[in-house]
Coordinates of C-alpha atoms in Angstrom, one line a residue:
Chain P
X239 CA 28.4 49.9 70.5
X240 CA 31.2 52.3 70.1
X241 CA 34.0 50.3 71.8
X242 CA 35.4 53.5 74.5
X243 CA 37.1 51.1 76.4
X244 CA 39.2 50.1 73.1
X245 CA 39.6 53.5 71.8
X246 CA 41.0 54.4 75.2
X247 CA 43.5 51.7 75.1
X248 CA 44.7 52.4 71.8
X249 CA 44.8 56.1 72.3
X250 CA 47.1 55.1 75.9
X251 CA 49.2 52.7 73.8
X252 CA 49.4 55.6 70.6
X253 CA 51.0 58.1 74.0
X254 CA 53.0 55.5 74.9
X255 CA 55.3 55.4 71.4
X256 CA 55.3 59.3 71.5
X257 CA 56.8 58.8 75.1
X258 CA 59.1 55.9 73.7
X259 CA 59.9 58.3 71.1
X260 CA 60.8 61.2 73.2
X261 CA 63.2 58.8 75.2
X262 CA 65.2 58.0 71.9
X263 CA 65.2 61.6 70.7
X264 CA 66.9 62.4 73.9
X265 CA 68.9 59.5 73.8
X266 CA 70.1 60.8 70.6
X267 CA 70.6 64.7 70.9
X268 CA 72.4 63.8 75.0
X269 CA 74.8 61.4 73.1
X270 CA 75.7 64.0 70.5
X271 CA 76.5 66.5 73.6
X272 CA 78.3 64.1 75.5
X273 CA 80.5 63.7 72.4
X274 CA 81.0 67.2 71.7
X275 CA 82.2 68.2 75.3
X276 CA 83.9 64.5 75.8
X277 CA 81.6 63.8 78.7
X278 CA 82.7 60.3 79.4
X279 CA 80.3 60.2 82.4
X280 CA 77.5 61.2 80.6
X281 CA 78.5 58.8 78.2
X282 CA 78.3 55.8 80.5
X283 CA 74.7 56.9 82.0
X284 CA 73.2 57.1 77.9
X285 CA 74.7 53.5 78.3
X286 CA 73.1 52.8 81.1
X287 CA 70.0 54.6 80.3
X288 CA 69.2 52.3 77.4
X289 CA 68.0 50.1 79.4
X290 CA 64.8 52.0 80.2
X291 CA 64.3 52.4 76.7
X292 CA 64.4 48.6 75.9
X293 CA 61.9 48.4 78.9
X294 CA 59.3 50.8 77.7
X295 CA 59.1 49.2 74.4
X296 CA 58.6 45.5 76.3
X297 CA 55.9 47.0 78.3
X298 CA 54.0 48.6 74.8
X299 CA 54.4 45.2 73.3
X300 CA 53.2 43.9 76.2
X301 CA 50.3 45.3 75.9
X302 CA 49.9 45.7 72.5
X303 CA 49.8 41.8 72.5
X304 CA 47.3 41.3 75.7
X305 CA 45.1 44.1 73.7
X306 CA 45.2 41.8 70.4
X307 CA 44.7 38.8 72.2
X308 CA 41.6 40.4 74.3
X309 CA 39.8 42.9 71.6
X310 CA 40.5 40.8 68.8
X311 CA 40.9 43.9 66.4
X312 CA 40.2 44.1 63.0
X313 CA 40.7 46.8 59.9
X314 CA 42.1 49.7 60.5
X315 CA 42.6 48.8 64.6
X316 CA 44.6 45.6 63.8
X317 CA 46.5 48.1 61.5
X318 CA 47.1 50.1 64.1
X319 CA 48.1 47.8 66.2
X320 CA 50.6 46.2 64.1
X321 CA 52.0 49.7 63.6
X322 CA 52.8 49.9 67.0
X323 CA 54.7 46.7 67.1
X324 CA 56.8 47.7 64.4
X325 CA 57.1 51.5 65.3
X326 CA 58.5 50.7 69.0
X327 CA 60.7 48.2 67.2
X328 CA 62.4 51.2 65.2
X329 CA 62.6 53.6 68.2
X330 CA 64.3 51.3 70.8
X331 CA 66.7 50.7 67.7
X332 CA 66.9 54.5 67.0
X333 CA 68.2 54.6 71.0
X334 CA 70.3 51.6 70.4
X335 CA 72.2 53.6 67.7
X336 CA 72.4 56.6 70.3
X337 CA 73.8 54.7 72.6
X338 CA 76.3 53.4 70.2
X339 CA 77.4 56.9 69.4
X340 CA 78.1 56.9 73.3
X341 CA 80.1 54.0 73.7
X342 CA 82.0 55.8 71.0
X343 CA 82.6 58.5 72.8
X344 CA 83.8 56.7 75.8
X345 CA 86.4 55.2 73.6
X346 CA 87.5 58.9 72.0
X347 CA 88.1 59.9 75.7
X348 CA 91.2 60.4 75.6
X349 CA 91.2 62.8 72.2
X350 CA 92.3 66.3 73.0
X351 CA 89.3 68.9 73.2
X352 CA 87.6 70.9 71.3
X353 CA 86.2 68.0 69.1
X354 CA 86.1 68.9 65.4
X355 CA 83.1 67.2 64.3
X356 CA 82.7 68.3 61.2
X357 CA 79.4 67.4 59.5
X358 CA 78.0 65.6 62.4
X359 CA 76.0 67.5 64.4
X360 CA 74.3 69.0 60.9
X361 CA 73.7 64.8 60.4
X362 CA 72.4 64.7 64.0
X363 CA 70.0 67.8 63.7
X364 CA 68.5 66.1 60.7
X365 CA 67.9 62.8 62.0
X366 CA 66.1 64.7 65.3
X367 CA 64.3 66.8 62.5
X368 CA 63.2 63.5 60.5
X369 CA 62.0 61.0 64.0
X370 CA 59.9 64.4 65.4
X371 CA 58.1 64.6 61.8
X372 CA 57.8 60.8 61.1
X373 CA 55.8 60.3 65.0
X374 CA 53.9 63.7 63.8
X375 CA 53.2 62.1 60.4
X376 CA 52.1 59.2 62.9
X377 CA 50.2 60.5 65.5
X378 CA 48.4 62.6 62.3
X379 CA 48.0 60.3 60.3
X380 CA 49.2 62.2 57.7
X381 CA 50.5 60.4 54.5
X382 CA 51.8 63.2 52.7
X383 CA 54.0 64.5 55.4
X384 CA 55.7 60.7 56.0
X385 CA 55.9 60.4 51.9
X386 CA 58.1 63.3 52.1
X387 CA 60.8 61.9 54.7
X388 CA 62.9 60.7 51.8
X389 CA 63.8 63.7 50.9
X390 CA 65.1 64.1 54.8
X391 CA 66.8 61.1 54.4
X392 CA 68.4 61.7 51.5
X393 CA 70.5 64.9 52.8
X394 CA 71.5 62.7 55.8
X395 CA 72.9 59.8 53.2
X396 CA 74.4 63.4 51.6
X397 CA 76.1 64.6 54.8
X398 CA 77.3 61.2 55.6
X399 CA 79.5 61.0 52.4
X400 CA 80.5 64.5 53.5
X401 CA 81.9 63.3 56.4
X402 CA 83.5 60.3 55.1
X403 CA 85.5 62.4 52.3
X404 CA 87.1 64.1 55.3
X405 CA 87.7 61.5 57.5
X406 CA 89.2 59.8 54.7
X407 CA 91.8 63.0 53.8
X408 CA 92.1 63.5 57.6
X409 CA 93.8 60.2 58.1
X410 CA 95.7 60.5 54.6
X411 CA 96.9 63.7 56.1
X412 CA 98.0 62.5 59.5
X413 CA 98.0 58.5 60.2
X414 CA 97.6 59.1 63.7
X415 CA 94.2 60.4 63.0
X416 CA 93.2 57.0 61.9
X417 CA 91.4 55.9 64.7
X418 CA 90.0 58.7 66.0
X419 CA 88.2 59.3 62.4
X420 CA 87.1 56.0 62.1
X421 CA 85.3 56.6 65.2
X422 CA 83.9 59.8 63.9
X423 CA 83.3 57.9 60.5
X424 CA 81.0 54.8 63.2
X425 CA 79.0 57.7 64.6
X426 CA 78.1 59.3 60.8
X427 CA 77.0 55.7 60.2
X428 CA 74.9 55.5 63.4
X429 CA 73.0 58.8 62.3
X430 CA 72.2 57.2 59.2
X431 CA 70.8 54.5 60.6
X432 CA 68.7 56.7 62.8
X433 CA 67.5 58.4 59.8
X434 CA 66.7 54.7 57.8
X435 CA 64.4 53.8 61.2
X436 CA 62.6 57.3 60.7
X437 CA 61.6 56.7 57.0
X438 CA 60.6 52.8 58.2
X439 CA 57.7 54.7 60.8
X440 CA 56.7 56.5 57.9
X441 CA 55.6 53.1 55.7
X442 CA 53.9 52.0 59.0
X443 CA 52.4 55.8 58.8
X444 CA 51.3 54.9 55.0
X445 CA 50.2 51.7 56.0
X446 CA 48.5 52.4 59.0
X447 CA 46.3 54.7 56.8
X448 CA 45.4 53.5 53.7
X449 CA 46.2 49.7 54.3
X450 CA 49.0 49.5 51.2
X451 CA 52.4 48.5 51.9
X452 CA 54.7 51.2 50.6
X453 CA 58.6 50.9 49.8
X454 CA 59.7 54.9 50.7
X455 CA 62.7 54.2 52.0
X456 CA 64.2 54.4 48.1
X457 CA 67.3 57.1 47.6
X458 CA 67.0 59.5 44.9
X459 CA 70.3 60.8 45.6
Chain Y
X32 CA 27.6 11.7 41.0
X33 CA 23.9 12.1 39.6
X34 CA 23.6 15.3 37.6
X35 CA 20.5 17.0 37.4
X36 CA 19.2 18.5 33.8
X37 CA 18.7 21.8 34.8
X38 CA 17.5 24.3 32.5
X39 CA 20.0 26.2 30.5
X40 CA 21.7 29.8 30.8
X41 CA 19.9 32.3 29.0
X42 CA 20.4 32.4 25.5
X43 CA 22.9 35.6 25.0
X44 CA 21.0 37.4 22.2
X45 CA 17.8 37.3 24.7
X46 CA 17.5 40.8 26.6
X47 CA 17.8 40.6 30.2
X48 CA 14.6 41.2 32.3
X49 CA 14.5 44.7 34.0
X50 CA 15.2 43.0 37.1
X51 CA 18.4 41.7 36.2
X52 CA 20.0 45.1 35.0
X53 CA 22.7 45.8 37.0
X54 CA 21.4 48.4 39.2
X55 CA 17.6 47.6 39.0
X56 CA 15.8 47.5 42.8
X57 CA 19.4 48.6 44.3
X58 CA 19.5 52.2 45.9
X59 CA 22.7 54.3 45.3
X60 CA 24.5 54.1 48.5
X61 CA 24.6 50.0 47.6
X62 CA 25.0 50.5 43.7
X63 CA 28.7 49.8 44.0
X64 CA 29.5 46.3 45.9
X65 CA 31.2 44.4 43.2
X66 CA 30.0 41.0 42.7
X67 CA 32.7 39.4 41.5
X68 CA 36.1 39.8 44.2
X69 CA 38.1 36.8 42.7
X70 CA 40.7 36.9 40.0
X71 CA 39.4 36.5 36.3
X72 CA 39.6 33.0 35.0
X73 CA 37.9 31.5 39.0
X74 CA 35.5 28.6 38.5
X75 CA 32.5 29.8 39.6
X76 CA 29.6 27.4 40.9
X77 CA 26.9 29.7 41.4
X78 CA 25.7 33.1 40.2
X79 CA 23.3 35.2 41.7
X80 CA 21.8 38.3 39.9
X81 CA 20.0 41.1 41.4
X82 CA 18.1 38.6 44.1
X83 CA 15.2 40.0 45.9
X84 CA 13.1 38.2 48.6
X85 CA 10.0 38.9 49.8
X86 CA 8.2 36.9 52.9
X87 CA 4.9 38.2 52.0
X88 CA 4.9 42.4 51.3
X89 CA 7.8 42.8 53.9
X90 CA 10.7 42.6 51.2
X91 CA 14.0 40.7 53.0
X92 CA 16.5 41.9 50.4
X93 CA 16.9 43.3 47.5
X94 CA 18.9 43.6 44.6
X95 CA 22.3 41.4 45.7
X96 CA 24.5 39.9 42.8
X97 CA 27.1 37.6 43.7
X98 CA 29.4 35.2 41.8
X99 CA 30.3 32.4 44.3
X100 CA 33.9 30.7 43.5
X101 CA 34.1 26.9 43.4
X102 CA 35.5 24.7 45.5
X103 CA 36.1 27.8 48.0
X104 CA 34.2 28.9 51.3
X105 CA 32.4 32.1 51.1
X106 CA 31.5 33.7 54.4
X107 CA 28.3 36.2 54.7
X108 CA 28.4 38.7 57.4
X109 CA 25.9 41.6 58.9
X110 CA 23.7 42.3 61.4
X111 CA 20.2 39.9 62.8
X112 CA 17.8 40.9 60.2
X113 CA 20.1 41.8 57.3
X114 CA 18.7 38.8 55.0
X115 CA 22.0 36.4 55.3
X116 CA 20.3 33.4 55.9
X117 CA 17.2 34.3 53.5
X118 CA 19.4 34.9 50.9
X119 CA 21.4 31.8 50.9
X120 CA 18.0 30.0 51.4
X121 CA 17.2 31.3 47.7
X122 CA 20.3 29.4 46.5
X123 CA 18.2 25.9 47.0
X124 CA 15.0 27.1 47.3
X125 CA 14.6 26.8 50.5
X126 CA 12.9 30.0 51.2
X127 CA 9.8 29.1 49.5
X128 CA 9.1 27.7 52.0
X129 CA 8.1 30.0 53.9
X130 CA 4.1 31.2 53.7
X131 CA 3.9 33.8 50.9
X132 CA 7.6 33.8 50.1
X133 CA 8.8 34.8 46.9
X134 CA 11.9 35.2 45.2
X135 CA 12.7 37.7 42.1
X136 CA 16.4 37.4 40.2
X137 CA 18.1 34.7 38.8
X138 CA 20.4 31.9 40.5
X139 CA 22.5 29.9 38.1
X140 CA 23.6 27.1 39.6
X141 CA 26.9 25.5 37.2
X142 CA 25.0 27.9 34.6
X143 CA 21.2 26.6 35.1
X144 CA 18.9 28.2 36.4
X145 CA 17.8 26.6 39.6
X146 CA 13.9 28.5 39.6
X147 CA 13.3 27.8 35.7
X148 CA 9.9 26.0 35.3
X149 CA 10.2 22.5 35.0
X150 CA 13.1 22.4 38.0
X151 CA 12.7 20.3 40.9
X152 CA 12.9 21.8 44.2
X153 CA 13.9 18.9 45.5
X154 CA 16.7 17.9 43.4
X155 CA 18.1 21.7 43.6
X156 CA 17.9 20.9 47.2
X157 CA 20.1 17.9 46.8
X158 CA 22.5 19.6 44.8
X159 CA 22.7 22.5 47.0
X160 CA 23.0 21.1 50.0
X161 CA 22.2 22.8 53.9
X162 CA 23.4 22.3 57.5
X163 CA 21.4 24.6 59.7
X164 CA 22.5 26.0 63.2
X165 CA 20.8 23.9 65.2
X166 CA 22.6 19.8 65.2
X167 CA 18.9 18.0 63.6
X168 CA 19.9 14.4 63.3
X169 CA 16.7 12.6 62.9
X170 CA 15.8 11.4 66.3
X171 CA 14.4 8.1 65.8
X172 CA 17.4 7.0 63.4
X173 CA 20.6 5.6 64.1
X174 CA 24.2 7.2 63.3
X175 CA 24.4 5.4 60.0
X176 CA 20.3 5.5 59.4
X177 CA 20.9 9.3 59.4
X178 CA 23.6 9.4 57.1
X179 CA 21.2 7.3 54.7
X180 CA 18.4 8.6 54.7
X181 CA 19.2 11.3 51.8
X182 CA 20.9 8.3 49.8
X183 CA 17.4 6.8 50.2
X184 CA 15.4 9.3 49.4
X185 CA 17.3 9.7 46.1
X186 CA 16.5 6.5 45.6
X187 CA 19.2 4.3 46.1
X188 CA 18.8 1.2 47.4
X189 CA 21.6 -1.4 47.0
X190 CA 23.3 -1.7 50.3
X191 CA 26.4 -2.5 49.7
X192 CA 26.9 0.7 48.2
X193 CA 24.6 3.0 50.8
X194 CA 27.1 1.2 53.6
X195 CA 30.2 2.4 51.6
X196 CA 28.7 6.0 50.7
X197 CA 27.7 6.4 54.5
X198 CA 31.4 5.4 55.4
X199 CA 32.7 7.8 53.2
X200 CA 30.4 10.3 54.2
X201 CA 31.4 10.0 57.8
X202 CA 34.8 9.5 57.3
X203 CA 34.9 13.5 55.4
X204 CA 32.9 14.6 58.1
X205 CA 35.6 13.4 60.6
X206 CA 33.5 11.5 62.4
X207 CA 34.0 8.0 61.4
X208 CA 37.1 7.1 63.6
X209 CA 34.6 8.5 67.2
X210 CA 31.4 6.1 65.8
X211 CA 32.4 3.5 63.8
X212 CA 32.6 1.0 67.1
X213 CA 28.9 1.9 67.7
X214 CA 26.9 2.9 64.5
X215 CA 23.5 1.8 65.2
X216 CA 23.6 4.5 68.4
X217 CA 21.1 6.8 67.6
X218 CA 22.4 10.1 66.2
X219 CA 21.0 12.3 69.1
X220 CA 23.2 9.9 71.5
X221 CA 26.0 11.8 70.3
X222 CA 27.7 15.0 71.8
X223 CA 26.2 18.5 70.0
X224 CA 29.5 19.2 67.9
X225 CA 29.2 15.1 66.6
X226 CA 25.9 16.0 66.0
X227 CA 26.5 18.5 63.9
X228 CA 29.4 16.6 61.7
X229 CA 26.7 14.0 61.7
X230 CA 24.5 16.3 60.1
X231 CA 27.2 17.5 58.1
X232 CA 27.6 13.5 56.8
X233 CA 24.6 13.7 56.1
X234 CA 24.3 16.2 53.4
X235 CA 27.4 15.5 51.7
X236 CA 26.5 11.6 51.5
X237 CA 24.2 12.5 48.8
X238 CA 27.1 14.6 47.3
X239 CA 26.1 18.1 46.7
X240 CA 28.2 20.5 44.8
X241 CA 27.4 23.4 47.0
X242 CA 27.3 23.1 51.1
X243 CA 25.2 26.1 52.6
X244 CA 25.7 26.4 56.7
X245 CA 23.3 29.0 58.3
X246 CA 25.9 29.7 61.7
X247 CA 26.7 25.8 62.0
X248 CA 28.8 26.7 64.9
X249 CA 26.8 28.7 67.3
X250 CA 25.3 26.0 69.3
X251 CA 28.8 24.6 69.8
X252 CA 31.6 24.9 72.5
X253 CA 35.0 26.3 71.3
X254 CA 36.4 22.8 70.7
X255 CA 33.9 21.7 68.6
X256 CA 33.8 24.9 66.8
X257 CA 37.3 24.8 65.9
X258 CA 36.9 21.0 64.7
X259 CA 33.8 22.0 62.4
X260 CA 36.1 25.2 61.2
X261 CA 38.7 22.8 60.2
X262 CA 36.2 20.2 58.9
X263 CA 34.8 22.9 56.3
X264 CA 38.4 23.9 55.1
X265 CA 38.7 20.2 53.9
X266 CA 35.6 20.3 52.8
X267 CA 36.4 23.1 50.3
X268 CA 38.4 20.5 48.5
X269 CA 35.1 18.7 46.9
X270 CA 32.6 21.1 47.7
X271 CA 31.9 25.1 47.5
X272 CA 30.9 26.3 50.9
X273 CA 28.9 29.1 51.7
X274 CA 28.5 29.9 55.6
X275 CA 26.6 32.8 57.4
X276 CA 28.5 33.4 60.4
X277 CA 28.1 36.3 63.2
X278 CA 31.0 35.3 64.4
X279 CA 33.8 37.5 62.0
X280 CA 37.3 35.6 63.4
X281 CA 35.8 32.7 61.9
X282 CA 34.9 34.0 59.0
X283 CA 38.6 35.7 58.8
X284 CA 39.8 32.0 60.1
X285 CA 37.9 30.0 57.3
X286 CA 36.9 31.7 54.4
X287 CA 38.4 32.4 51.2
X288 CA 36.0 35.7 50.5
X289 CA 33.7 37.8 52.6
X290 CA 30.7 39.1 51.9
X291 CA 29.0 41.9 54.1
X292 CA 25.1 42.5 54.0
X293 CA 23.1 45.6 55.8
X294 CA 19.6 46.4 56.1
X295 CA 19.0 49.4 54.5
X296 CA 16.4 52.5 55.0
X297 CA 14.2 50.7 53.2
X298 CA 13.9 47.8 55.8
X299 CA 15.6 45.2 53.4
X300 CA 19.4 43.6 53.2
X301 CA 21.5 45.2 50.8
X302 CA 25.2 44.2 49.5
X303 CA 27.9 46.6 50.9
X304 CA 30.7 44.9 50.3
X305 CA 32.3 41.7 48.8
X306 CA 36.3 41.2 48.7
X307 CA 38.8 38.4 49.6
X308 CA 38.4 38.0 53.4
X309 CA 41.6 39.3 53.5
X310 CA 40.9 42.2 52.6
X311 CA 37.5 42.6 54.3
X312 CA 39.4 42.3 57.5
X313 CA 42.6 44.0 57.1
X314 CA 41.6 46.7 54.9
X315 CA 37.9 47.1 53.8
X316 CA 36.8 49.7 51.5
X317 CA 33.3 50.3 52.9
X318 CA 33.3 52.7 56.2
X319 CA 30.1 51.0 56.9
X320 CA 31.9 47.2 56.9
X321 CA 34.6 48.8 58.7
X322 CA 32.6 50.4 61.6
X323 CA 30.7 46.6 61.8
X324 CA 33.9 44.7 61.4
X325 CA 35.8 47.0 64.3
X326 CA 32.6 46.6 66.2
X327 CA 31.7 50.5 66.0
X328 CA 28.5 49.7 63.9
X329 CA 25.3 51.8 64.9

């Protein structure tokens, strides 16, 4: 009795999230572009687009459920299961925070070109960097790897108070940057957030694995 | 509640039998199933130590120490022919039975040794009680007649007080409120899963301290499965319940620790692992009771 039907479905279901996570990834880096260049269009279709991304994780929970409910898993494949709940949680709210950086940018429309960004995209790069090695950790299983994602997270939490010093002294400098840096100062916090969803698929990594519940998600910096 | 004078413990300054060091008759790859999963401090009712069973030269299994909590249910799991049921059948003594059956280890039962010479069988039997898988109400007896006949055979005969054990015997089993209009039916009148709380009545009229239930479910439908299930978690509140079940979601659903058992290469049950059943089925430490509990086993 080796359960191939099971191991199939999990192994579908485990593609699935890397598909789910591949639509927040681009959700994330097209939102940054659109920013850059002031695409308002491209803007409104990441908006748009988030749709398909809350669909995709209602279908895997879907499914995950209807597996739970038929298979009756146990150990390490109810683990696994649970993981997946909570790991397509995180990714449609990774793309919910990529589509908030492109309703911001449909509000900065109107700001003269070229953008001066400042530590953002370096933020963004990261937070791409950190959900590509957290679904590796998880599709790996590989503890260390998703142990190591604070230290990831911690340069993001670094660069973010990088960019709020200058938006700060930007709009101390000139009031009538005030709005457009508080925008700028929305998306730095949206990229953190990105980054704090990364390092909570890493504990489902951990937990997944070796059954222990693990706080990581604690700054050293 | 009549006590029975069991023999005592073992005096401490006596040294153990060779059978009852700690890894005597075990082989390696079993060496290491604690016996003991609940928190220091746990009442326990019974302790078994390095029990073997034999049903003539064909040994059933070997070597298995476990520390059973009070007033909690302990589930054993593992394959047909891993020794479940003959081991709990050591526990009253049951499994002698069986032609050329014999039994090697010790069994305290609240500290005394339930196979010490001068013990009755019988009275371990009544302490330790069993429901089997099977419903086996006595067919020629009515509802109540089954529920007395244990309080008879003990010896009681006033019948004011059978008629108010039986009641209360009933009315734990949950059954009292679905026979009290009719109680001189007979017993096998009733449906299989009131057979089985009838049954059930039946052994804890004569108030046992331990309840031993050899799959008490598996000639049930789902309903009455579920009833029994919640039946034994009430249960737990007087008594110490130890099932064998081959069904694992109710063993996650009603126990409070897990025991799983596997024949080994040498043809007879082994401990592999014993944890809190929540931890046998979200996170067990064995790769063997994983692959069985995950349903990848052999």
């Amino acid at each position: 009795m080796t359960r191939d039907l099971f191991n199939a479905e999990i192994r579908q279901l485990q593609d699935e999230v890397l598909v789910l996570g591949s639509m927040a990834e681009k959700a994330i880096l097209d939102s940054l572009e659109a920013l850059r260049g002031g695409d308002r269009e491209w803007s409104k279709r990441i908006i748009e687009d988030d749709r398909k991304v809350n669909k995709k994780r209602f279908e895997i929970e879907d499914r995950c459920i209807f597996v739970v409910a038929s298979q009756q898993p146990m150990a390490s494949d109810l683990r696994a299961l649970a993981s997946i709940l909570y790991i397509i949680t995180d990714l449609e709210r990774i793309a919910d925070h990529a589509e908030g950086i492109a309703r911001i940018n449909v509000m900065l429309a109107d700001e003269p070109l070229p953008r001066k960004l400042g530590y953002i995209p370096s933020m963004a790069d990261r937070a791409v960097a950190m959900l590509r090695d957290s679904l590796k950790a998880y599709i790996e299983h590989d503890v260390d790897s998703a142990r190591q994602i604070c230290d990831a997270d911690d340069e993001v939490d670094r660069l973010q108070d990088s960019v709020y010093d200058d938006c700060i002294k930007g709009m101390i400098a000139d009031p009538s940057t005030i709005q457009r840096n508080t925008h700028l100062l929305w998306t730095a916090h949206n990229l953190e957030r990105i980054a704090d969803r990364c390092t909570n698929i890493c504990e489902r990594v951990i937990y997944q694995v070796t059954g222990r519940m693990e706080e990581i998600n604690i700054s050293k910096y | 509640m009549t006590h029975l004078n069991l023999s005592p413990v073992r005096p401490s300054d006596e040294p153990l039998p060779d059978m009852l060091r700690e890894t005597g008759g075990a082989s390696a790859e079993f060496a290491h199933a604690a016996p003991r999963p609940m928190p220091e401090g746990t009442p326990i009712a019974l302790s078994a130590h390095n029990v073997g069973a034999w049903y003539g030269s064909k040994k059933a299994i070997s070597g298995i120490s476990m520390e059973i909590a009070k007033n909690a249910v302990t589930a054993l799991i593992g394959p047909s022919g891993c020794g479940k049921s003959t081991y709990i059948r050591c526990f009253n003594r049951m499994h002698e039975f069986a032609p050329h059956a014999r039994v090697e280890g010790t069994i305290l039962l609240e500290g005394a040794d339930v196979y010490a010479p001068g013990v009755d069988p019988a009275r371990v039997r009544q302490r330790v009680g069993m429901v089997f898988q099977k419903p086996n109400p006595f067919p020629t007896m009515s509802v109540v007649e089954n529920v007395a006949a244990g309080l008879r055979f003990m010896g009681v005969r006033n019948r004011a007080e059978i008629s108010d054990r039986v009641e209360e015997a009933l009315k734990l089993a949950a059954l009292w409120d679905e026979v009290k209009s009719d109680l001189k039916k007979p017993g096998i009148a009733l449906s299989g899963g009131q057979q089985q709380r009838l049954c059930i009545a039946r052994t804890i009229a004569v108030e046992p301290e331990v309840v031993l239930m050899d799959e008490p479910c598996s000639a049930l439908d789902p309903v009455a499965t579920l009833k029994i299930e919640d039946l034994m978690r009430g249960l737990a509140e007087r008594y110490t319940i130890i099932i064998v079940t081959h069904n694992m979601q109710q063993a996650a659903r009603v126990s409070d620790y897990t025991a799983f058992l596997l024949m080994a290469g040498d043809g007879a049950g082994h401990l592999v692992e014993y944890r809190s059943t929540a931890d046998i089925f979200t996170n067990p430490h064995d790769k063997r009771t994983e692959d069985y509990i995950t349903g990848r086993f052999g």
